[in-house]
């Protein structure tokens, strides 16, 4: 019997009524002659609520206890969906991360899955049960509860689909698939029928939160067919596919934005070997992820060093950088949390020149100042003032996607 993994996100299980709708859809899938494993997120807003509770007690909550707390969100939705299935007369059983045994490393808040013991799931399926697994959570070697990072239920689902060799992993969300840009801020965004793994990885890492990056990496590594679609309609969604040179590739597949970073600048850093290492080592030791970095040498033998970190970590980062700044006798530290990163992504960029220049012209025409730039083979990102985010996304989407024939 074919095995299907279905993942339902927060909005899809946001109320008891929605959970009943999901149960009906799961049932239809089973009645279609499939074995079904369902992975669920916490009900919409629950993870944020739990996080806010922890922050009422401490600015930087203990990471182990924070993960114990956050995992509770998925425990609730998993039990409710299982109850909903039972009330439809179905046989169903819930499993938390430690009961399946989804083993992760011990990096609280961003743990990576090391292995999944699929025996308990397979036994339940063999008994004719629908299996409901809590997303986002696992346990480390020592049985400490861990969580996989925001949006991590996507990764739970793809990892389980890989471990069970599922026919397909369906990611059900509140939009009809992956769009050329966030459909909630750009009404002309178009649903993509398919997207290459590499493009999806870049889109996810530059802000399209529709899939967690790690889930796409796993889908690519283990060749898991992934179909992103809406739990509110029957419409087919977007398939993640392997890059195929024979397919006509468009220049830009997607425009993304990310308002979750802050920019830190160290002024007049003496220009000596070893100083970059001295600045970034404490930040790395504090587990803060640095995204973009630029360094500008000036004629007086000093440099300005600018970089971005997640907004959630910027106060911690500043405290560390200020300490280093006084040791190395830099002139000072400035910070700007009101920035956004706007990016264009597409495999077609590999073979086309002039895309960056065009992007900069379009932004200049709107009077949007570019503060930082970074590129990869298939992506160009710029940092701009946060207040221009929507404008920049629409202008780039119009030019590169709506009217790409006129470029
Ligand atoms: P879920 O709770 O189902 O995991 P998420 O909120 O994590 O849902 O992801 C879905 C949201 O991602 C959409 O509501 C949409 O606003 C946002 N999004 C951002 N960029 C895109 C994009 N390019 N395509 C589709 N959705 C996007
Ligand atoms: N509930 C978690 C979050 O809000 C995981 C997920 O939704 O995928 O990030
Ligand atoms: Mg999500």
Tab-separated table of C-alpha atoms in Angstrom, residues 19-387:
chain	number	residue	atom	x	y	z
A	19	UNK	CA	-8.577	20.320	12.866
A	20	UNK	CA	-11.852	18.541	12.027
A	21	UNK	CA	-11.444	19.590	8.383
A	22	UNK	CA	-7.900	18.231	8.371
A	23	UNK	CA	-9.128	14.956	9.878
A	24	UNK	CA	-11.619	14.613	7.009
A	25	UNK	CA	-8.914	15.179	4.422
A	26	UNK	CA	-6.644	12.619	6.095
A	27	UNK	CA	-9.509	10.148	6.070
A	28	UNK	CA	-10.154	10.669	2.349
A	29	UNK	CA	-6.452	9.969	1.718
A	30	UNK	CA	-6.662	6.747	3.705
A	31	UNK	CA	-9.885	5.711	1.968
A	32	UNK	CA	-8.058	6.235	-1.329
A	33	UNK	CA	-6.017	3.134	-0.410
A	34	UNK	CA	-3.001	4.771	1.260
A	35	UNK	CA	-1.244	4.455	4.563
A	36	UNK	CA	-1.050	7.917	6.115
A	37	UNK	CA	1.406	9.517	8.499
A	38	UNK	CA	0.430	13.047	9.519
A	39	UNK	CA	2.898	15.569	10.939
A	40	UNK	CA	1.436	18.617	12.672
A	41	UNK	CA	2.599	22.047	13.733
A	42	UNK	CA	1.336	23.843	16.803
A	43	UNK	CA	-1.954	25.720	16.390
A	44	UNK	CA	-1.322	29.144	14.769
A	45	UNK	CA	0.214	31.620	17.197
A	46	UNK	CA	0.833	29.057	19.970
A	47	UNK	CA	4.608	28.860	19.585
A	48	UNK	CA	4.832	32.663	19.779
A	49	UNK	CA	2.593	32.710	22.847
A	50	UNK	CA	4.739	30.145	24.639
A	51	UNK	CA	7.887	32.032	23.703
A	52	UNK	CA	6.411	35.268	25.055
A	53	UNK	CA	5.645	33.542	28.369
A	54	UNK	CA	9.280	32.487	28.688
A	55	UNK	CA	10.402	36.032	27.884
A	56	UNK	CA	8.268	37.397	30.705
A	57	UNK	CA	10.568	35.521	33.057
A	58	UNK	CA	13.884	36.096	31.383
A	59	UNK	CA	15.330	38.097	28.498
A	60	UNK	CA	17.399	35.100	27.476
A	61	UNK	CA	15.552	31.984	28.691
A	62	UNK	CA	17.545	28.854	29.408
A	63	UNK	CA	17.640	27.045	26.083
A	64	UNK	CA	16.894	23.557	27.366
A	65	UNK	CA	13.807	24.667	29.285
A	66	UNK	CA	12.655	26.894	26.426
A	67	UNK	CA	12.628	23.837	24.126
A	68	UNK	CA	10.632	21.829	26.697
A	69	UNK	CA	8.121	24.682	26.709
A	70	UNK	CA	7.922	25.169	22.929
A	71	UNK	CA	7.472	21.450	22.255
A	72	UNK	CA	4.201	21.685	24.195
A	73	UNK	CA	2.533	23.496	21.275
A	74	UNK	CA	2.845	20.493	18.986
A	75	UNK	CA	1.803	18.103	21.766
A	76	UNK	CA	-1.598	19.834	21.910
A	77	UNK	CA	-2.307	19.819	18.153
A	78	UNK	CA	-1.106	16.225	17.752
A	79	UNK	CA	-3.503	15.003	20.427
A	80	UNK	CA	-6.400	17.098	19.082
A	81	UNK	CA	-6.000	15.809	15.522
A	82	UNK	CA	-5.828	12.224	16.770
A	83	UNK	CA	-9.016	12.797	18.779
A	84	UNK	CA	-10.686	14.299	15.704
A	85	UNK	CA	-9.778	11.211	13.653
A	86	UNK	CA	-11.113	8.931	16.369
A	87	UNK	CA	-14.356	10.851	16.508
A	88	UNK	CA	-14.752	10.071	12.793
A	89	UNK	CA	-14.545	6.399	13.750
A	90	UNK	CA	-10.940	5.985	12.559
A	91	UNK	CA	-8.130	4.153	14.280
A	92	UNK	CA	-5.365	6.648	14.952
A	93	UNK	CA	-2.461	7.089	17.341
A	94	UNK	CA	-0.329	10.069	18.298
A	95	UNK	CA	3.429	10.071	18.799
A	96	UNK	CA	5.654	12.761	20.256
A	97	UNK	CA	9.222	13.145	19.014
A	98	UNK	CA	10.738	11.014	21.766
A	99	UNK	CA	8.141	8.252	21.281
A	100	UNK	CA	8.986	7.772	17.609
A	101	UNK	CA	12.474	8.487	18.602
A	102	UNK	CA	13.448	11.308	16.346
A	103	UNK	CA	17.005	11.713	17.541
A	104	UNK	CA	18.724	15.053	17.077
A	105	UNK	CA	21.954	16.701	18.115
A	106	UNK	CA	21.858	18.845	21.258
A	107	UNK	CA	21.694	22.325	19.661
A	108	UNK	CA	18.600	23.588	21.442
A	109	UNK	CA	16.390	25.748	19.264
A	110	UNK	CA	18.082	24.667	16.053
A	111	UNK	CA	18.655	20.948	16.471
A	112	UNK	CA	19.384	18.767	13.460
A	113	UNK	CA	17.828	15.348	13.024
A	114	UNK	CA	20.423	12.560	13.206
A	115	UNK	CA	18.181	9.518	12.914
A	116	UNK	CA	14.575	8.386	12.996
A	117	UNK	CA	13.640	4.995	14.390
A	118	UNK	CA	10.640	4.233	12.217
A	119	UNK	CA	9.713	0.898	13.865
A	120	UNK	CA	6.922	2.204	16.086
A	121	UNK	CA	5.375	4.125	13.202
A	122	UNK	CA	5.561	1.079	10.945
A	123	UNK	CA	3.988	-1.166	13.606
A	124	UNK	CA	1.088	1.246	14.054
A	125	UNK	CA	0.594	1.489	10.279
A	126	UNK	CA	0.611	-2.296	10.036
A	127	UNK	CA	-2.131	-2.382	12.652
A	128	UNK	CA	-4.206	-0.223	10.305
A	129	UNK	CA	-3.788	2.979	12.298
A	130	UNK	CA	-3.323	6.511	11.029
A	131	UNK	CA	-0.169	7.843	12.661
A	132	UNK	CA	-0.021	11.450	13.886
A	133	UNK	CA	3.464	12.731	14.746
A	134	UNK	CA	4.330	15.982	16.518
A	135	UNK	CA	6.462	18.153	14.242
A	136	UNK	CA	9.304	20.488	15.281
A	137	UNK	CA	10.552	18.310	18.162
A	138	UNK	CA	13.027	15.551	18.869
A	139	UNK	CA	15.284	14.256	21.624
A	140	UNK	CA	19.041	14.213	21.912
A	141	UNK	CA	21.165	11.232	22.935
A	142	UNK	CA	20.517	12.021	26.605
A	143	UNK	CA	16.730	12.245	26.081
A	144	UNK	CA	16.625	16.018	26.408
A	145	UNK	CA	13.781	17.525	24.373
A	146	UNK	CA	15.023	19.605	21.433
A	147	UNK	CA	13.309	21.732	18.788
A	148	UNK	CA	14.327	22.135	15.157
A	149	UNK	CA	14.091	25.911	14.671
A	150	UNK	CA	11.116	28.001	13.581
A	151	UNK	CA	9.142	26.344	10.811
A	152	UNK	CA	10.775	23.036	11.770
A	153	UNK	CA	7.699	20.861	11.264
A	154	UNK	CA	8.431	20.963	7.528
A	155	UNK	CA	11.755	19.313	8.288
A	156	UNK	CA	10.148	16.708	10.580
A	157	UNK	CA	7.777	15.788	7.753
A	158	UNK	CA	10.408	15.458	5.044
A	159	UNK	CA	12.741	13.519	7.359
A	160	UNK	CA	9.949	11.092	8.269
A	161	UNK	CA	9.023	10.731	4.582
A	162	UNK	CA	12.668	9.920	3.813
A	163	UNK	CA	12.936	7.417	6.667
A	164	UNK	CA	9.726	5.642	5.588
A	165	UNK	CA	10.503	5.903	1.885
A	166	UNK	CA	7.113	7.560	1.359
A	167	UNK	CA	5.535	7.983	-2.042
A	168	UNK	CA	5.164	11.710	-1.429
A	169	UNK	CA	5.455	14.299	1.336
A	170	UNK	CA	2.568	16.759	1.104
A	171	UNK	CA	3.090	20.081	2.896
A	172	UNK	CA	-0.309	21.648	3.562
A	173	UNK	CA	-0.285	25.363	4.304
A	174	UNK	CA	-2.422	28.512	4.029
A	175	UNK	CA	-1.432	29.406	0.431
A	176	UNK	CA	-1.762	27.286	-2.701
A	177	UNK	CA	1.935	26.553	-3.087
A	178	UNK	CA	5.199	28.386	-3.625
A	179	UNK	CA	4.589	31.728	-5.321
A	180	UNK	CA	6.888	34.005	-7.293
A	181	UNK	CA	6.813	36.223	-4.206
A	182	UNK	CA	4.860	36.347	-0.944
A	183	UNK	CA	1.222	36.400	-2.145
A	184	UNK	CA	0.278	38.189	1.053
A	185	UNK	CA	2.214	41.315	0.084
A	186	UNK	CA	2.118	41.206	-3.717
A	187	UNK	CA	-1.267	40.543	-5.322
A	188	UNK	CA	0.279	39.717	-8.705
A	189	UNK	CA	2.373	36.867	-7.285
A	190	UNK	CA	1.914	33.704	-9.306
A	191	UNK	CA	1.877	30.117	-8.110
A	192	UNK	CA	4.749	28.055	-9.483
A	193	UNK	CA	3.884	24.541	-10.693
A	194	UNK	CA	7.376	23.399	-9.868
A	195	UNK	CA	10.545	24.817	-8.362
A	196	UNK	CA	14.104	23.498	-8.349
A	197	UNK	CA	15.601	22.479	-5.002
A	198	UNK	CA	18.460	24.963	-5.375
A	199	UNK	CA	16.059	27.830	-5.983
A	200	UNK	CA	13.851	26.824	-3.073
A	201	UNK	CA	16.880	26.660	-0.771
A	202	UNK	CA	17.848	30.216	-1.751
A	203	UNK	CA	14.259	31.434	-1.446
A	204	UNK	CA	13.866	29.835	1.976
A	205	UNK	CA	17.182	31.234	3.174
A	206	UNK	CA	16.251	34.743	2.031
A	207	UNK	CA	12.875	34.873	3.726
A	208	UNK	CA	10.175	32.835	1.900
A	209	UNK	CA	9.086	31.074	5.039
A	210	UNK	CA	6.781	28.671	3.170
A	211	UNK	CA	9.370	25.883	3.702
A	212	UNK	CA	12.146	25.578	6.257
A	213	UNK	CA	15.528	25.450	4.464
A	214	UNK	CA	16.583	22.214	6.097
A	215	UNK	CA	13.472	20.444	4.781
A	216	UNK	CA	14.453	21.330	1.216
A	217	UNK	CA	18.028	20.152	1.784
A	218	UNK	CA	16.721	16.810	3.061
A	219	UNK	CA	14.266	16.473	0.167
A	220	UNK	CA	17.140	17.023	-2.241
A	221	UNK	CA	19.542	14.685	-0.458
A	222	UNK	CA	17.083	11.807	-0.107
A	223	UNK	CA	15.068	12.458	-3.309
A	224	UNK	CA	11.791	12.850	-1.422
A	225	UNK	CA	8.987	14.052	-3.722
A	226	UNK	CA	7.528	17.129	-2.002
A	227	UNK	CA	4.217	18.770	-2.944
A	228	UNK	CA	3.397	22.101	-1.261
A	229	UNK	CA	-0.331	22.832	-1.348
A	230	UNK	CA	-3.251	24.426	0.433
A	231	UNK	CA	-5.288	22.731	3.147
A	232	UNK	CA	-8.129	25.101	2.231
A	233	UNK	CA	-8.595	23.899	-1.359
A	234	UNK	CA	-8.174	20.934	-3.656
A	235	UNK	CA	-6.019	22.829	-6.169
A	236	UNK	CA	-2.688	21.228	-7.075
A	237	UNK	CA	0.238	23.125	-5.578
A	238	UNK	CA	3.980	23.312	-6.255
A	239	UNK	CA	6.309	20.330	-6.703
A	240	UNK	CA	9.925	20.490	-5.600
A	241	UNK	CA	11.942	19.024	-8.449
A	242	UNK	CA	15.505	18.249	-9.384
A	243	UNK	CA	17.154	20.748	-11.669
A	244	UNK	CA	16.783	19.655	-15.270
A	245	UNK	CA	19.040	21.355	-17.788
A	246	UNK	CA	16.619	20.489	-20.587
A	247	UNK	CA	13.802	22.500	-19.058
A	248	UNK	CA	13.540	26.123	-20.081
A	249	UNK	CA	14.661	28.060	-17.054
A	250	UNK	CA	13.415	31.546	-16.373
A	251	UNK	CA	15.815	34.246	-15.306
A	252	UNK	CA	14.210	35.036	-11.959
A	253	UNK	CA	11.859	32.532	-10.293
A	254	UNK	CA	11.191	34.398	-7.087
A	255	UNK	CA	11.510	37.648	-5.131
A	256	UNK	CA	11.885	37.342	-1.367
A	257	UNK	CA	12.263	39.600	1.631
A	258	UNK	CA	13.427	39.218	5.193
A	259	UNK	CA	12.813	41.776	7.927
A	260	UNK	CA	14.359	39.665	10.652
A	261	UNK	CA	17.924	40.923	10.524
A	262	UNK	CA	19.730	43.863	12.091
A	263	UNK	CA	22.845	45.607	10.827
A	264	UNK	CA	25.863	46.272	13.044
A	265	UNK	CA	28.820	48.459	12.036
A	266	UNK	CA	32.212	48.713	13.700
A	267	UNK	CA	33.785	52.058	12.863
A	268	UNK	CA	37.436	52.608	12.118
A	269	UNK	CA	38.792	49.167	12.853
A	270	UNK	CA	42.614	49.132	12.610
A	271	UNK	CA	43.588	47.326	9.394
A	272	UNK	CA	45.680	44.435	10.777
A	273	UNK	CA	45.683	40.679	10.159
A	274	UNK	CA	43.630	38.744	12.689
A	275	UNK	CA	41.175	41.455	13.628
A	276	UNK	CA	38.217	39.992	11.720
A	277	UNK	CA	38.781	36.712	13.534
A	278	UNK	CA	38.954	38.570	16.852
A	279	UNK	CA	35.627	40.284	16.126
A	280	UNK	CA	33.670	37.298	14.817
A	281	UNK	CA	34.962	34.523	17.122
A	282	UNK	CA	33.004	35.629	20.226
A	283	UNK	CA	29.881	36.007	18.073
A	284	UNK	CA	30.272	32.495	16.719
A	285	UNK	CA	30.903	31.142	20.212
A	286	UNK	CA	27.617	32.712	21.305
A	287	UNK	CA	25.934	30.725	18.512
A	288	UNK	CA	24.867	33.865	16.658
A	289	UNK	CA	24.579	33.370	12.914
A	290	UNK	CA	26.169	36.174	10.888
A	291	UNK	CA	24.657	36.576	7.442
A	292	UNK	CA	26.162	39.339	5.268
A	293	UNK	CA	29.560	40.952	5.921
A	294	UNK	CA	31.178	43.894	4.163
A	295	UNK	CA	34.415	45.682	4.885
A	296	UNK	CA	35.402	49.068	3.500
A	297	UNK	CA	39.044	50.086	3.681
A	298	UNK	CA	39.629	53.800	4.061
A	299	UNK	CA	42.782	55.749	3.317
A	300	UNK	CA	43.728	56.347	6.947
A	301	UNK	CA	44.615	52.676	7.470
A	302	UNK	CA	41.359	51.739	9.174
A	303	UNK	CA	38.286	49.904	7.900
A	304	UNK	CA	34.567	50.002	8.635
A	305	UNK	CA	33.123	46.541	9.117
A	306	UNK	CA	29.394	45.998	8.670
A	307	UNK	CA	27.491	42.753	9.154
A	308	UNK	CA	23.989	41.453	9.774
A	309	UNK	CA	22.677	39.134	12.484
A	310	UNK	CA	19.159	37.911	13.350
A	311	UNK	CA	17.155	40.688	15.038
A	312	UNK	CA	16.481	38.350	17.957
A	313	UNK	CA	20.240	38.189	18.651
A	314	UNK	CA	21.357	41.731	17.977
A	315	UNK	CA	21.487	42.938	21.582
A	316	UNK	CA	23.630	39.971	22.523
A	317	UNK	CA	25.836	40.617	19.461
A	318	UNK	CA	26.288	44.304	20.289
A	319	UNK	CA	27.392	43.548	23.833
A	320	UNK	CA	30.078	41.230	22.434
A	321	UNK	CA	31.159	43.601	19.662
A	322	UNK	CA	31.416	46.564	22.026
A	323	UNK	CA	33.738	44.569	24.232
A	324	UNK	CA	35.963	43.691	21.266
A	325	UNK	CA	35.789	47.267	19.930
A	326	UNK	CA	37.346	48.673	23.072
A	327	UNK	CA	40.102	46.025	23.109
A	328	UNK	CA	41.099	46.628	19.474
A	329	UNK	CA	40.564	50.385	19.736
A	330	UNK	CA	37.901	50.708	17.062
A	331	UNK	CA	36.157	54.080	17.082
A	332	UNK	CA	32.690	52.806	17.949
A	333	UNK	CA	29.749	50.582	17.151
A	334	UNK	CA	26.462	51.538	15.450
A	335	UNK	CA	23.376	49.432	14.952
A	336	UNK	CA	20.339	49.606	12.695
A	337	UNK	CA	17.513	47.154	13.372
A	338	UNK	CA	15.228	48.772	10.766
A	339	UNK	CA	16.588	47.061	7.690
A	340	UNK	CA	15.263	44.504	5.243
A	341	UNK	CA	16.987	42.131	2.884
A	342	UNK	CA	15.323	41.865	-0.519
A	343	UNK	CA	16.495	39.165	-2.922
A	344	UNK	CA	15.901	37.821	-6.397
A	345	UNK	CA	16.491	34.121	-7.038
A	346	UNK	CA	16.691	32.048	-10.213
A	347	UNK	CA	18.935	29.441	-11.851
A	348	UNK	CA	18.735	31.476	-15.093
A	349	UNK	CA	21.121	33.997	-13.491
A	350	UNK	CA	23.977	31.534	-13.938
A	351	UNK	CA	24.023	32.225	-17.646
A	352	UNK	CA	22.857	35.843	-17.841
A	353	UNK	CA	24.936	38.939	-17.321
A	354	UNK	CA	23.610	42.296	-16.179
A	355	UNK	CA	20.928	41.071	-13.770
A	356	UNK	CA	22.487	42.822	-10.780
A	357	UNK	CA	22.866	46.089	-12.693
A	358	UNK	CA	19.214	45.915	-13.714
A	359	UNK	CA	18.151	45.268	-10.118
A	360	UNK	CA	20.141	48.267	-8.863
A	361	UNK	CA	18.687	50.524	-11.591
A	362	UNK	CA	15.136	49.531	-10.695
A	363	UNK	CA	15.720	50.347	-7.030
A	364	UNK	CA	17.517	53.598	-7.836
A	365	UNK	CA	14.574	54.713	-9.959
A	366	UNK	CA	12.387	54.412	-6.838
A	367	UNK	CA	14.900	56.316	-4.716
A	368	UNK	CA	15.714	53.214	-2.635
A	369	UNK	CA	19.236	53.328	-1.264
A	370	UNK	CA	21.215	50.063	-1.230
A	371	UNK	CA	23.167	49.588	1.994
A	372	UNK	CA	24.714	46.167	1.421
A	373	UNK	CA	24.885	43.657	-1.433
A	374	UNK	CA	25.593	39.956	-1.529
A	375	UNK	CA	25.362	37.469	-4.346
A	376	UNK	CA	25.544	33.764	-5.040
A	377	UNK	CA	25.468	32.018	-8.377
A	378	UNK	CA	21.652	32.081	-8.459
A	379	UNK	CA	20.767	34.932	-6.058
A	380	UNK	CA	21.281	38.648	-5.522
A	381	UNK	CA	20.393	40.197	-2.153
A	382	UNK	CA	20.388	43.838	-1.114
A	383	UNK	CA	19.911	45.387	2.293
A	384	UNK	CA	17.655	48.447	2.289
A	385	UNK	CA	15.676	50.572	4.735
A	386	UNK	CA	12.859	48.403	6.099
A	387	UNK	CA	10.198	50.943	5.158
